[in-house]
C-alpha positions in Angstrom: 8.0 0.3 7.8 7.3 -2.5 5.4 6.2 -0.7 2.1 5.8 2.1 0.1 8.2 4.8 1.6 11.5 3.3 0.4 13.8 0.7 2.2 13.4 -0.3 5.9 15.6 -2.0 8.4 13.9 -4.3 10.7 16.1 -3.6 13.7 15.6 0.2 13.3 12.0 -0.1 12.7 11.7 -2.1 15.7 13.8 0.3 17.6 11.4 3.2 16.6 8.5 1.2 17.8 10.3 0.9 21.2 11.1 4.6 21.4 7.5 5.6 20.7 6.3 3.5 23.4 8.9 4.9 25.6 8.0 8.4 24.8 4.1 7.5 25.6 2.7 6.7 22.4 0.5 3.8 22.7 -1.6 3.5 19.6 -0.1 1.2 16.8 -1.9 0.9 13.5 -1.3 -1.5 10.8 -2.9 -3.5 7.9 -2.6 -6.8 6.6 -2.0 -5.2 3.1 1.0 -3.5 4.1 4.0 -5.5 3.0 1.4 -8.3 2.4 1.4 -9.1 6.1 5.0 -7.9 6.6 4.2 -4.8 8.8 1.7 -6.9 11.0 4.6 -9.3 11.7 6.9 -6.5 12.2 4.7 -4.6 14.9 3.9 -7.8 16.6 7.4 -8.8 17.2 8.1 -5.2 18.4 5.2 -5.5 20.9 5.8 -9.0 21.9 6.9 -8.1 25.1 5.1 -4.9 25.5 1.9 -5.9 24.6 0.2 -4.7 27.8 1.4 -1.0 26.9 0.1 -0.9 23.4 -3.6 -0.4 21.9 -3.1 -2.5 18.6 -4.9 -1.7 15.2 -5.0 -3.5 12.2 -7.3 -3.3 8.8 -8.5 -5.8 6.5 -10.4 -5.6 3.0 -7.6 -4.7 0.6 -6.8 -8.0 -1.0 -3.5 -8.8 -2.5 -1.7 -11.9 -3.6 1.5 -13.2 -2.2 3.7 -11.0 -4.7 1.7 -7.9 -3.7 -0.5 -7.4 -6.8 -3.8 -5.5 -5.9 -6.8 -7.9 -6.4 -9.5 -6.1 -5.0 -11.6 -5.1 -2.1 -13.6 -7.8 0.0 -16.0 -7.4 2.8 -17.4 -10.8 2.4 -18.0 -12.7 6.0 -15.8 -15.7 5.3 -13.0 -13.1 4.1 -13.3 -11.2 7.3 -13.0 -14.1 9.7 -10.2 -15.6 8.0 -8.3 -12.3 7.6 -8.8 -11.8 11.4 -7.1 -15.2 11.7 -4.1 -14.4 9.8 -3.7 -11.1 11.4 -3.9 -12.5 14.9 -1.3 -15.0 14.0 1.3 -12.5 12.1 0.7 -10.1 15.1 1.4 -13.0 17.6 -1.5 -11.9 19.9 -4.8 -13.4 21.2 -7.1 -10.4 20.4 -6.8 -7.2 18.5 -7.8 -3.9 20.0 -9.2 -2.3 16.9 -10.3 -4.3 13.9 -11.6 -2.2 10.9 -12.3 -2.5 7.4 -9.7 -0.7 5.2 -12.1 0.1 2.1 -15.9 -0.8 2.1 -16.7 -3.5 -0.5 -19.7 -2.3 -2.4 -20.8 -5.5 -3.5 -21.5 -6.8 0.0 -23.9 -5.3 2.1 -22.0 -3.4 5.0 -24.5 -5.3 7.4 -23.0 -8.7 6.6 -19.2 -7.2 6.6 -20.4 -5.7 10.2 -22.1 -8.8 11.0 -19.1 -11.0 10.5 -17.1 -8.2 12.4 -19.3 -8.4 15.3 -19.0 -12.2 15.4 -15.2 -11.8 16.3 -16.0 -9.7 18.9 -18.2 -12.2 20.3 -15.3 -14.4 19.9 -12.9 -12.8 21.8 -10.6 -12.0 19.1 -11.4 -8.6 18.7 -12.4 -5.9 21.0 -13.4 -3.0 19.1 -14.5 -2.5 15.7 -14.3 0.1 12.8 -14.5 1.6 9.0 -11.9 3.1 7.2 -12.4 5.5 4.2 -16.1 4.5 4.4 
């Protein structure tokens, strides 16, 4: 709804998310890299008055600049924390149900990355953790 599959219409995209909820779909997955944050903002807007009906997941780890150029993968603890805060802001929520690393960073010990993710759980910013394409 924000990139990769052609043009998208904001109102239509929000309508699709609302319809999905109405027919019983409750798991919504996005990532900070989709549309360079645009998709998180879109999903957050669509779920704003329906948050209690949705399980919200988002990913971090693929680093892009504001123009969308891919800069690499990061699992550095400072990046994990900063990415989560930006995602919370774009999504417009206090807590993310499932927060997971999009790609594992081979330059950072996984214990360091997951340790930073666990700190987010302890801080109440995230409920559950995961790894994608590990």
